[in-house]
PDB file of C-alpha atoms in Angstrom:
ATOM      1  CA  MET A   1       0.000   0.000   0.000  1.00 86.00           C
ATOM      2  CA  ALA A   2       1.295   3.452  -0.914  1.00 90.00           C
ATOM      3  CA  VAL A   3       1.049   6.563   1.194  1.00 89.00           C
ATOM      4  CA  VAL A   4       0.287   9.714  -0.769  1.00 87.00           C
ATOM      5  CA  THR A   5       0.582  13.193   0.666  1.00 91.00           C
ATOM      6  CA  LYS A   6      -1.833  15.725  -0.781  1.00 94.00           C
ATOM      7  CA  PHE A   7      -1.963  19.461  -0.278  1.00 94.00           C
ATOM      8  CA  VAL A   8      -5.440  20.934  -0.584  1.00 94.00           C
ATOM      9  CA  VAL A   9      -6.108  24.621  -1.151  1.00 94.00           C
ATOM     10  CA  VAL A  10      -9.275  25.551   0.744  1.00 92.00           C
ATOM     11  CA  ARG A  11     -11.069  28.913   0.512  1.00 90.00           C
ATOM     12  CA  GLU A  12     -14.032  29.770   2.702  1.00 88.00           C
ATOM     13  CA  GLY A  13     -14.502  26.101   3.546  1.00 90.00           C
ATOM     14  CA  VAL A  14     -14.500  24.990  -0.109  1.00 91.00           C
ATOM     15  CA  GLU A  15     -11.770  22.839  -1.669  1.00 92.00           C
ATOM     16  CA  LYS A  16     -10.371  24.696  -4.657  1.00 91.00           C
ATOM     17  CA  MET A  17      -7.567  22.439  -5.852  1.00 94.00           C
ATOM     18  CA  THR A  18      -5.438  19.492  -4.719  1.00 94.00           C
ATOM     19  CA  PHE A  19      -1.694  19.251  -5.318  1.00 95.00           C
ATOM     20  CA  THR A  20       1.042  16.721  -4.661  1.00 93.00           C
ATOM     21  CA  SER A  21       3.595  19.355  -3.655  1.00 94.00           C
ATOM     22  CA  LYS A  22       3.447  22.114  -1.072  1.00 95.00           C
ATOM     23  CA  LYS A  23       5.213  24.500  -3.471  1.00 96.00           C
ATOM     24  CA  GLU A  24       2.472  24.120  -6.102  1.00 95.00           C
ATOM     25  CA  ALA A  25      -0.270  24.486  -3.493  1.00 95.00           C
ATOM     26  CA  ASP A  26       1.337  27.642  -2.078  1.00 95.00           C
ATOM     27  CA  ALA A  27       1.715  29.128  -5.575  1.00 95.00           C
ATOM     28  CA  TYR A  28      -1.954  28.453  -6.366  1.00 95.00           C
ATOM     29  CA  ASP A  29      -3.036  29.912  -3.016  1.00 94.00           C
ATOM     30  CA  LYS A  30      -0.970  33.033  -3.693  1.00 95.00           C
ATOM     31  CA  MET A  31      -2.535  33.339  -7.164  1.00 95.00           C
ATOM     32  CA  LEU A  32      -5.996  33.171  -5.552  1.00 95.00           C
ATOM     33  CA  ASP A  33      -4.932  35.889  -3.073  1.00 95.00           C
ATOM     34  CA  ILE A  34      -3.911  38.114  -5.982  1.00 96.00           C
ATOM     35  CA  ALA A  35      -7.207  37.455  -7.779  1.00 95.00           C
ATOM     36  CA  ASP A  36      -9.116  38.338  -4.594  1.00 94.00           C
ATOM     37  CA  GLN A  37      -7.192  41.618  -4.339  1.00 95.00           C
ATOM     38  CA  LEU A  38      -7.882  42.478  -7.981  1.00 95.00           C
ATOM     39  CA  VAL A  39     -11.672  42.237  -7.591  1.00 94.00           C
ATOM     40  CA  PRO A  40     -12.088  45.476  -5.576  1.00 93.00           C
ATOM     41  CA  PHE A  41      -9.583  47.185  -7.891  1.00 93.00           C
ATOM     42  CA  LEU A  42     -11.682  46.289 -10.935  1.00 93.00           C
ATOM     43  CA  THR A  43     -15.043  47.029  -9.303  1.00 91.00           C
ATOM     44  CA  GLY A  44     -13.720  50.448  -8.271  1.00 89.00           C
ATOM     45  CA  SER A  45     -13.117  51.384 -11.896  1.00 89.00           C
ATOM     46  CA  ASP A  46     -15.510  53.121 -14.279  1.00 89.00           C
ATOM     47  CA  LEU A  47     -15.870  49.864 -16.194  1.00 88.00           C
ATOM     48  CA  GLU A  48     -19.346  48.413 -16.035  1.00 89.00           C
ATOM     49  CA  LEU A  49     -18.463  44.817 -15.167  1.00 89.00           C
ATOM     50  CA  ASP A  50     -20.889  42.387 -13.620  1.00 90.00           C
ATOM     51  CA  GLU A  51     -19.634  40.370 -10.655  1.00 90.00           C
ATOM     52  CA  ALA A  52     -18.997  37.169 -12.621  1.00 93.00           C
ATOM     53  CA  THR A  53     -17.029  38.963 -15.346  1.00 93.00           C
ATOM     54  CA  CYS A  54     -15.024  40.844 -12.742  1.00 94.00           C
ATOM     55  CA  GLU A  55     -14.105  37.591 -10.968  1.00 93.00           C
ATOM     56  CA  LYS A  56     -13.144  35.884 -14.247  1.00 95.00           C
ATOM     57  CA  LEU A  57     -11.029  38.864 -15.289  1.00 96.00           C
ATOM     58  CA  SER A  58      -9.260  39.053 -11.933  1.00 96.00           C
ATOM     59  CA  PHE A  59      -8.575  35.292 -12.037  1.00 95.00           C
ATOM     60  CA  PHE A  60      -7.190  35.585 -15.593  1.00 96.00           C
ATOM     61  CA  MET A  61      -4.977  38.513 -14.623  1.00 95.00           C
ATOM     62  CA  ALA A  62      -3.677  36.663 -11.547  1.00 96.00           C
ATOM     63  CA  GLN A  63      -2.983  33.517 -13.595  1.00 95.00           C
ATOM     64  CA  ASN A  64      -0.995  35.575 -16.081  1.00 94.00           C
ATOM     65  CA  LYS A  65       0.648  37.977 -13.630  1.00 94.00           C
ATOM     66  CA  GLU A  66       4.178  37.591 -15.026  1.00 93.00           C
ATOM     67  CA  GLN A  67       3.100  38.511 -18.525  1.00 93.00           C
ATOM     68  CA  LEU A  68       0.861  41.301 -17.194  1.00 93.00           C
ATOM     69  CA  LEU A  69       3.778  42.760 -15.225  1.00 92.00           C
ATOM     70  CA  SER A  70       5.886  42.644 -18.377  1.00 92.00           C
ATOM     71  CA  LEU A  71       3.185  44.434 -20.358  1.00 92.00           C
ATOM     72  CA  LEU A  72       2.835  47.106 -17.676  1.00 91.00           C
ATOM     73  CA  LYS A  73       6.577  47.709 -17.943  1.00 92.00           C
ATOM     74  CA  GLY A  74       6.171  48.329 -21.682  1.00 91.00           C
ATOM     75  CA  ALA A  75       7.277  44.982 -23.084  1.00 88.00           C
ATOM     76  CA  PRO A  76       5.457  43.731 -26.198  1.00 89.00           C
ATOM     77  CA  LEU A  77       2.863  40.953 -25.975  1.00 84.00           C
ATOM     78  CA  LYS A  78       4.465  37.553 -26.499  1.00 81.00           C
ATOM     79  CA  LYS A  79       2.951  35.067 -28.953  1.00 73.00           C
ATOM     80  CA  GLU A  80       2.628  32.375 -26.244  1.00 63.00           C
ATOM     81  CA  ALA A  81      -0.287  34.301 -24.709  1.00 48.00           C
ATOM     82  CA  SER A  82      -2.735  32.940 -27.268  1.00 47.00           C
ATOM     83  CA  SER A  83      -1.620  29.339 -26.669  1.00 47.00           C
ATOM     84  CA  LYS A  84      -1.911  29.813 -22.899  1.00 50.00           C
ATOM     85  CA  LYS A  85      -5.483  31.025 -23.345  1.00 51.00           C
ATOM     86  CA  SER A  86      -6.696  27.604 -24.416  1.00 46.00           C
ATOM     87  CA  ALA A  87      -4.551  25.837 -21.783  1.00 48.00           C
ATOM     88  CA  ASN A  88      -5.814  28.023 -18.894  1.00 50.00           C
ATOM     89  CA  LYS A  89      -9.543  27.352 -19.183  1.00 48.00           C
ATOM     90  CA  SER A  90      -9.864  26.398 -15.518  1.00 51.00           C
ATOM     91  CA  GLU A  91     -11.682  28.926 -13.392  1.00 50.00           C
ATOM     92  CA  PRO A  92     -11.956  29.333  -9.640  1.00 51.00           C
ATOM     93  CA  LYS A  93     -14.757  27.532  -7.873  1.00 49.00           C
ATOM     94  CA  LYS A  94     -16.697  30.271  -6.125  1.00 46.00           C
TER      95      LYS A  94
END
């Protein structure tokens, strides 16, 4: 019999994702923290976003934070962004 250690990311009592390494679980938890912090930023704008769209946008931005930071520094958009779009279809369970 094998023993398997699992790391579960839980938010507000709901399991969000399960990982086999603590590093991956911590990274995902941090990404969710960033997404949570982006929601009030986006809702405070003049954009007319409904709650669901705002949450999806904040999750997308948090998932792609490295590329977003690069863009904010003036770097051009990399071609890999379009291929990541289809690979990152998972959304947070809220």
